[in-house]
Coordinates of C-alpha atoms in Angstrom, one line a residue:
M885 CA -0.1 -25.0 14.0
T886 CA 1.4 -24.6 17.4
H887 CA -0.4 -22.0 19.5
I888 CA 1.7 -20.1 22.0
N889 CA 0.1 -19.5 25.3
H890 CA 1.0 -16.0 26.4
T891 CA 0.9 -16.7 30.1
A892 CA 4.1 -15.0 31.2
M893 CA 5.1 -11.3 31.4
N894 CA 7.2 -10.4 28.4
L895 CA 9.7 -7.5 28.2
Q896 CA 10.0 -6.1 24.7
R897 CA 10.4 -2.8 22.9
C898 CA 7.8 -1.0 20.8
C899 CA 9.0 -1.2 17.1
H900 CA 7.4 2.3 16.5
C901 CA 8.9 4.3 19.4
N902 CA 11.5 2.0 21.1
Q903 CA 9.8 2.2 24.4
K904 CA 10.4 -0.7 26.8
I905 CA 7.1 -2.5 27.5
V906 CA 6.2 -5.3 29.9
T907 CA 3.6 -7.1 27.9
P908 CA 0.9 -8.8 30.1
P909 CA -0.5 -12.2 29.3
F910 CA -2.8 -11.9 26.3
R911 CA -4.8 -13.9 23.8
P912 CA -4.3 -13.4 20.0
R913 CA -7.6 -11.6 19.7
Q914 CA -6.8 -9.1 22.4
V915 CA -5.6 -5.6 21.5
I916 CA -2.2 -4.5 23.0
V917 CA -1.4 -0.8 22.7
C918 CA 1.9 1.0 23.4
P919 CA 1.4 3.4 26.3
R920 CA 3.9 5.8 24.8
C921 CA 3.0 6.2 21.1
S922 CA -0.4 4.5 21.1
S923 CA 0.6 2.2 18.3
Q924 CA -1.0 -1.3 18.3
L925 CA 1.4 -4.0 19.2
N926 CA -1.3 -6.7 18.7
D927 CA -4.4 -5.6 16.8
G928 CA -6.6 -8.3 18.1
R929 CA -7.8 -9.3 14.6
S930 CA -5.9 -12.6 14.2
W931 CA -7.5 -15.3 12.1
S932 CA -6.2 -18.8 11.8
L933 CA -4.2 -19.8 8.7
R934 CA -6.8 -22.3 7.8
R935 CA -9.5 -19.7 7.5
L936 CA -7.2 -17.3 5.6
A937 CA -6.3 -20.2 3.3
L938 CA -9.9 -20.8 2.4
L939 CA -10.4 -17.1 1.5
S940 CA -7.1 -17.3 -0.5
I941 CA -8.4 -20.2 -2.5
T942 CA -11.6 -18.3 -3.2
L943 CA -9.5 -15.3 -4.4
L944 CA -7.5 -17.5 -6.8
L945 CA -10.6 -19.1 -8.2
L946 CA -12.2 -15.7 -8.9
A947 CA -9.0 -14.1 -10.4
P948 CA -9.4 -15.5 -14.0
I949 CA -12.9 -14.2 -14.2
A950 CA -12.1 -10.9 -12.6
F951 CA -9.0 -10.2 -14.8
W952 CA -10.1 -11.7 -18.1
Q953 CA -13.8 -11.1 -18.3
P954 CA -15.3 -7.6 -19.1
L955 CA -15.8 -5.3 -16.1
I956 CA -17.9 -2.8 -17.9
S957 CA -19.1 -2.6 -21.6
I958 CA -20.1 0.3 -23.7
H959 CA -22.1 0.5 -27.0
L960 CA -20.4 2.9 -29.3
F961 CA -21.2 3.4 -33.0
G962 CA -23.3 0.2 -32.9
I963 CA -20.4 -1.9 -31.5
Q964 CA -20.0 -3.3 -28.0
I965 CA -16.6 -2.6 -26.5
N966 CA -15.5 -4.4 -23.3
A967 CA -13.0 -3.3 -20.7
N968 CA -11.0 -5.7 -18.6
V969 CA -7.9 -5.4 -16.4
L970 CA -5.5 -7.1 -18.8
D971 CA -6.4 -5.2 -21.9
G972 CA -5.7 -1.8 -20.3
I973 CA -2.3 -2.9 -19.2
R974 CA -1.6 -4.4 -22.7
L975 CA -2.6 -1.2 -24.4
I976 CA -0.4 1.0 -22.2
S977 CA 2.6 -1.3 -22.9
E978 CA 1.9 -1.3 -26.7
Q979 CA 1.8 2.5 -26.6
G980 CA 5.5 2.4 -25.7
D981 CA 5.3 2.8 -21.9
P982 CA 6.0 -0.7 -20.4
F983 CA 7.1 0.9 -17.0
T984 CA 3.7 2.5 -16.4
A985 CA 2.1 -0.7 -17.6
S986 CA 4.1 -2.7 -15.0
I987 CA 3.1 -0.3 -12.2
V988 CA -0.6 -0.9 -13.0
A989 CA 0.0 -4.6 -13.4
F990 CA 1.7 -5.0 -10.1
C991 CA -0.9 -3.0 -8.1
A992 CA -3.9 -4.4 -9.8
I993 CA -2.8 -8.0 -10.6
A994 CA 0.5 -9.2 -9.1
A995 CA 0.2 -7.9 -5.5
P996 CA -3.5 -9.1 -5.2
L997 CA -2.4 -12.5 -6.4
L998 CA 0.8 -12.6 -4.3
L999 CA -1.3 -12.2 -1.1
P1000 CA -3.3 -15.5 -1.4
I1001 CA -0.3 -17.3 -2.9
S1002 CA 1.8 -16.3 0.1
I1003 CA -0.8 -17.5 2.6
L1004 CA -1.2 -20.8 0.8
S1005 CA 2.6 -21.1 0.7
L1006 CA 2.7 -20.7 4.5
V1007 CA 0.3 -23.6 4.9
L1008 CA 2.3 -25.8 2.5
A1009 CA 5.7 -24.8 3.9
R1010 CA 4.6 -25.7 7.4
Y1011 CA 3.8 -29.3 6.3
L1012 CA 6.8 -29.6 4.1
S1013 CA 9.2 -28.1 6.7
I1014 CA 10.3 -25.3 4.3
N1015 CA 11.7 -22.0 5.6
M1016 CA 8.8 -19.6 5.9
R1017 CA 10.8 -16.5 6.8
P1018 CA 11.1 -15.1 3.3
I1019 CA 7.3 -15.4 2.8
L1020 CA 6.5 -13.6 6.1
L1021 CA 9.0 -10.9 5.3
M1022 CA 7.5 -10.3 1.9
M1023 CA 3.9 -10.2 3.3
K1024 CA 4.9 -7.3 5.5
H1025 CA 5.2 -5.1 2.5
L1026 CA 2.2 -6.3 0.5
K1027 CA -0.5 -4.4 2.2
E1028 CA 0.4 -1.0 0.6
W1029 CA 0.4 -2.5 -2.9
V1030 CA -2.9 -4.5 -3.0
M1031 CA -5.1 -1.9 -4.7
L1032 CA -8.2 -3.7 -5.9
D1033 CA -10.4 -1.2 -4.0
V1034 CA -8.7 1.7 -5.6
Y1035 CA -9.1 0.1 -9.1
L1036 CA -12.8 -0.4 -8.3
V1037 CA -13.2 3.3 -7.6
G1038 CA -11.3 4.0 -10.9
L1039 CA -13.7 1.8 -12.7
G1040 CA -16.7 3.8 -11.4
I1041 CA -15.0 7.0 -12.5
A1042 CA -14.3 5.6 -16.0
A1043 CA -17.9 4.5 -16.3
I1044 CA -19.3 7.9 -15.4
K1045 CA -16.9 9.6 -17.8
M1046 CA -18.2 7.4 -20.7
Q1047 CA -21.8 8.0 -20.0
D1048 CA -21.6 11.3 -22.0
Y1049 CA -20.6 9.4 -25.1
A1050 CA -22.0 5.9 -25.0
T1051 CA -24.3 3.5 -23.1
V1052 CA -22.5 1.8 -20.3
S1053 CA -23.5 -1.6 -19.0
V1054 CA -22.1 -3.9 -16.3
G1055 CA -19.7 -6.7 -17.5
H1056 CA -19.5 -10.3 -16.3
G1057 CA -16.3 -9.8 -14.5
L1058 CA -17.4 -7.0 -12.3
I1059 CA -19.1 -9.2 -9.7
A1060 CA -16.0 -11.4 -9.4
F1061 CA -13.7 -8.3 -9.3
S1062 CA -15.8 -6.7 -6.6
T1063 CA -15.9 -9.9 -4.6
M1064 CA -12.1 -10.2 -4.9
S1065 CA -11.7 -6.6 -3.6
V1066 CA -13.9 -7.3 -0.5
I1067 CA -12.1 -10.6 0.3
S1068 CA -8.7 -9.1 -0.1
I1069 CA -9.7 -6.3 2.4
I1070 CA -11.0 -8.9 4.8
I1071 CA -7.7 -10.9 4.6
L1072 CA -5.6 -7.7 5.1
I1073 CA -7.7 -6.8 8.1
H1074 CA -7.5 -10.2 9.8
I1075 CA -4.0 -11.3 9.0
N1076 CA -1.8 -10.7 12.0
L1077 CA 1.8 -11.1 11.0
D1078 CA 3.1 -10.6 14.5
E1079 CA 1.0 -13.4 15.7
L1080 CA 2.1 -15.6 12.8
W1081 CA 5.8 -14.9 13.7
R1082 CA 5.1 -15.8 17.3
R1083 CA 3.4 -19.1 16.4
L1084 CA 5.7 -20.2 13.6
Y1085 CA 9.0 -19.1 15.2
P1086 CA 8.4 -18.9 19.0
L1087 CA 11.3 -17.2 20.8
E1088 CA 11.5 -15.5 24.2
E1089 CA 12.0 -11.7 23.9
N1090 CA 14.2 -9.8 26.3
A1091 CA 14.6 -6.1 26.0
D1092 CA 17.0 -6.0 29.0
A1093 CA 19.7 -8.0 27.3
P1094 CA 23.0 -6.0 27.0
H1095 CA 22.9 -5.7 23.2
A1096 CA 19.1 -6.1 22.6
E1097 CA 17.6 -4.5 19.5
T1098 CA 14.2 -4.5 18.0
C1099 CA 13.8 -5.9 14.5
L1100 CA 11.5 -3.8 12.3
A1101 CA 10.8 -6.8 10.0
C1102 CA 9.4 -9.3 12.5
H1103 CA 9.2 -7.0 15.6
F1104 CA 11.3 -9.4 17.8
T1105 CA 13.3 -7.8 20.6
G1106 CA 16.5 -9.5 21.6
E1107 CA 20.2 -9.8 21.0
P1108 CA 21.5 -10.4 17.4
N1109 CA 23.0 -13.7 16.6
K1110 CA 26.7 -14.2 15.8
K1111 CA 26.2 -12.9 12.3
G1112 CA 24.6 -9.7 13.6
K1113 CA 21.1 -10.8 12.4
C1114 CA 17.7 -11.1 14.1
Q1115 CA 17.4 -14.4 15.8
R1116 CA 13.8 -14.9 14.5
C1117 CA 13.7 -13.6 10.9
H1118 CA 17.5 -13.6 10.1
R1119 CA 17.4 -10.1 8.8
P1120 CA 20.4 -7.8 9.5
L1121 CA 19.7 -6.1 12.9
H1122 CA 20.6 -2.4 13.4
H1123 CA 20.1 0.1 16.2
R1124 CA 18.3 2.3 13.6
E1125 CA 17.6 1.6 9.9
P1126 CA 20.8 2.5 8.0
L1127 CA 20.5 5.7 5.9
S1128 CA 16.8 6.0 6.7
L1129 CA 16.7 9.8 6.5
Q1130 CA 18.9 9.9 3.4
K1131 CA 16.8 7.4 1.5
T1132 CA 13.6 9.2 2.5
W1133 CA 14.9 12.6 1.4
A1134 CA 16.1 11.2 -1.9
A1135 CA 12.7 9.6 -2.6
L1136 CA 10.8 12.8 -1.7
I1137 CA 13.1 15.1 -3.7
A1138 CA 12.8 12.8 -6.8
A1139 CA 9.0 12.7 -6.3
M1140 CA 8.8 16.6 -6.1
V1141 CA 10.8 16.9 -9.3
L1142 CA 8.6 14.4 -11.1
L1143 CA 5.4 16.0 -10.0
I1144 CA 6.3 19.2 -12.0
P1145 CA 6.0 17.5 -15.4
A1146 CA 3.3 15.2 -14.1
N1147 CA 1.1 18.3 -13.5
L1148 CA 2.1 20.4 -16.4
L1149 CA 2.1 17.9 -19.2
P1150 CA -1.0 16.1 -20.6
I1151 CA -1.9 13.0 -18.7
S1152 CA -4.4 11.9 -21.4
T1153 CA -5.3 12.7 -25.0
F1154 CA -8.8 12.3 -26.3
Y1155 CA -9.6 12.3 -30.1
L1156 CA -13.2 13.0 -31.0
N1157 CA -14.2 13.4 -34.6
G1158 CA -10.7 14.4 -35.6
R1159 CA -10.3 16.9 -32.7
R1160 CA -7.5 16.4 -30.3
L1161 CA -8.3 17.2 -26.7
E1162 CA -5.5 17.1 -24.2
D1163 CA -6.1 17.0 -20.4
T1164 CA -3.7 17.6 -17.6
I1165 CA -4.6 16.3 -14.1
Y1166 CA -6.0 19.7 -13.2
S1167 CA -7.9 20.3 -16.5
G1168 CA -9.4 16.8 -16.1
V1169 CA -10.9 17.8 -12.7
V1170 CA -12.2 21.1 -14.3
S1171 CA -13.9 19.2 -17.1
L1172 CA -15.6 16.9 -14.6
I1173 CA -16.9 19.9 -12.8
D1174 CA -18.1 21.5 -16.1
S1175 CA -20.0 18.3 -16.9
G1176 CA -21.7 18.4 -13.5
N1177 CA -19.8 15.4 -12.0
W1178 CA -18.9 17.2 -8.8
P1179 CA -18.5 14.1 -6.6
I1180 CA -16.2 12.5 -9.1
A1181 CA -14.2 15.7 -9.6
I1182 CA -13.7 16.0 -5.8
I1183 CA -12.5 12.3 -5.6
V1184 CA -10.0 12.8 -8.5
F1185 CA -8.8 16.2 -7.1
I1186 CA -8.2 14.7 -3.6
A1187 CA -6.5 11.5 -4.9
S1188 CA -4.4 13.0 -7.8
I1189 CA -3.6 16.5 -6.7
L1190 CA -4.2 17.0 -3.0
V1191 CA -2.9 13.7 -1.6
P1192 CA 0.6 13.7 -3.4
F1193 CA 1.3 17.3 -2.3
V1194 CA 0.0 16.9 1.2
K1195 CA 2.0 13.7 1.6
I1196 CA 5.2 15.4 0.5
I1197 CA 4.6 18.4 2.7
I1198 CA 3.9 16.3 5.8
M1199 CA 6.9 14.1 5.2
I1200 CA 9.2 17.1 4.8
L1201 CA 7.9 18.5 8.1
L1202 CA 8.5 15.2 9.8
L1203 CA 12.1 15.0 8.4
F1204 CA 12.9 18.5 9.5
S1205 CA 11.4 17.9 12.9
I1206 CA 13.7 14.9 13.3
Q1207 CA 16.9 16.7 12.1
L1208 CA 16.2 19.9 14.0
K1209 CA 15.3 17.9 17.2
S1210 CA 11.9 19.5 17.4
H1211 CA 9.8 19.8 20.6
T1212 CA 6.6 19.1 18.6
D1213 CA 4.5 16.4 20.2
P1214 CA 5.9 13.1 18.9
V1215 CA 2.5 11.4 19.2
L1216 CA 1.1 13.9 16.8
R1217 CA 4.0 13.3 14.4
M1218 CA 3.4 9.5 14.6
K1219 CA -0.3 10.1 13.7
L1220 CA 0.8 12.2 10.7
L1221 CA 3.2 9.4 9.6
K1222 CA 0.4 6.8 9.8
F1223 CA -2.0 9.1 8.0
V1224 CA 0.3 9.6 5.0
S1225 CA 1.0 5.9 4.9
W1226 CA -2.7 5.2 4.7
I1227 CA -3.6 7.8 2.0
G1228 CA -0.7 7.3 -0.3
R1229 CA -2.0 4.4 -2.3
W1230 CA -5.1 6.3 -3.5
S1231 CA -3.0 8.5 -5.8
M1232 CA -2.8 5.5 -8.2
L1233 CA -6.5 6.2 -9.1
D1234 CA -5.6 8.3 -12.2
L1235 CA -3.5 5.6 -13.7
F1236 CA -6.2 3.0 -13.3
V1237 CA -8.8 5.3 -14.9
I1238 CA -6.5 5.9 -17.9
A1239 CA -5.9 2.1 -18.3
L1240 CA -9.7 1.5 -18.4
M1241 CA -10.4 4.5 -20.7
M1242 CA -7.8 3.3 -23.2
T1243 CA -9.6 -0.1 -23.3
L1244 CA -13.1 1.5 -23.9
V1245 CA -12.2 4.2 -26.3
N1246 CA -10.0 3.0 -29.1
R1247 CA -11.9 3.5 -32.4
D1248 CA -9.2 5.1 -34.6
M1249 CA -9.7 8.8 -35.3
L1250 CA -13.5 8.9 -34.8
M1251 CA -12.9 8.5 -31.1
S1252 CA -9.8 7.3 -29.2
F1253 CA -8.1 7.7 -25.9
T1254 CA -4.4 7.6 -25.4
M1255 CA -2.1 8.0 -22.4
G1256 CA -0.2 11.3 -22.1
P1257 CA 3.5 11.7 -21.2
A1258 CA 2.6 12.9 -17.6
A1259 CA 1.3 9.4 -16.7
L1260 CA 4.9 8.0 -16.4
Y1261 CA 6.1 10.9 -14.2
F1262 CA 3.0 10.7 -12.0
G1263 CA 3.1 7.0 -11.5
T1264 CA 6.8 7.1 -10.6
A1265 CA 6.2 10.0 -8.2
V1266 CA 3.4 8.0 -6.4
I1267 CA 5.7 4.9 -6.1
L1268 CA 8.5 7.1 -4.6
T1269 CA 6.2 8.7 -2.0
I1270 CA 5.0 5.3 -0.9
L1271 CA 8.6 4.2 -0.6
A1272 CA 9.6 7.3 1.3
V1273 CA 7.1 6.6 4.1
E1274 CA 8.2 3.0 4.2
W1275 CA 11.9 3.9 4.5
L1276 CA 11.5 6.3 7.4
D1277 CA 12.3 4.7 10.7
S1278 CA 9.6 6.1 13.0
R1279 CA 11.9 5.6 16.1
L1280 CA 13.9 8.5 14.9
I1281 CA 11.0 10.8 15.8
W1282 CA 11.3 9.7 19.4
D1283 CA 15.1 9.8 19.4
S1284 CA 15.0 13.5 18.5
Y1285 CA 12.3 14.1 21.0
G1286 CA 14.3 12.6 23.7
K1287 CA 17.3 14.7 22.9
S1288 CA 15.4 17.9 22.7
K1289 CA 13.1 17.3 25.6
P1290 CA 13.9 19.8 28.4
S1291 CA 15.0 18.3 31.7
K1292 CA 12.5 18.7 34.6

């Protein structure tokens, strides 16, 4: 790989607030922070593709064991029942809800596998002279969807719930799955896409060019090419993301509508000795409190109830602040946007717990666990809130601030 020596001063724009910045000479492992919005332009955690490729190979070798082998096992009515990732997804699909099954499958299997496959594809593409731009563009969006750590927490909650009914033991696949989770976090921390763009497609940035724009996909600042696209990643270049506010509003409104049935309808149905016990998201938290599992109840309450509503409220406030040209500190609003981006993925916790419980408790009418109608609404609402954050162009916060800022 060709290493770029950042020895010259570089004039660019911050992709978060559009501030012109003269970037001093720096090394890949140095941290560069925007003086205006405090966003990191280079996080200083860049690892080489070779090291990332070795970790990626390890991930792919562990995947068959982690996904096919039992994560936990229970002994129920003299029978050992195993739970793995694939069986939970299969049971959800067989119950007539392939969309919810596909959500769980993408977050727990597809996205975690796409991450190492993408890294290895970059290594091969470089030697085979293949266009690497689509791979780098896809990797930009993967971080939010790799949820092995969330699934691992869901596994712990499912195991604690089952302790009241059966003996729970650790399965063969748990070590592999836990290792995959740790390795995927390490990769996501140390992969620096901006540095990869600079190394693989080196171009000189110039924020002072007459028609210079900043690309939100690869963070290159320069004039568009003859087709109106970014010179580096060839993505259409715009002054601001088209219909950013409209798309964000649409996703939020749809999520708010879906959260009504998601919280009112049963999210799970538990059959015990012929008795039908239905749980909504809230009643599930109450039952955990009644059984003495306060820590688990708090985790479920935060992830499944507090996070979705807090996220929607914050996003609505941010959208109104942009459209009303609010005087509110834009740095604070940027911090709120980053916060909701970070917490959003944890709302998938309930769906992962349901998938595992369906695998463990499926003994006809003596004891069985099925997914309720609320799961589809809840899963779709979570996906929409994640997309709403992704679709909002943060530079609009600073545009509105600039227009409303009183002259001195």
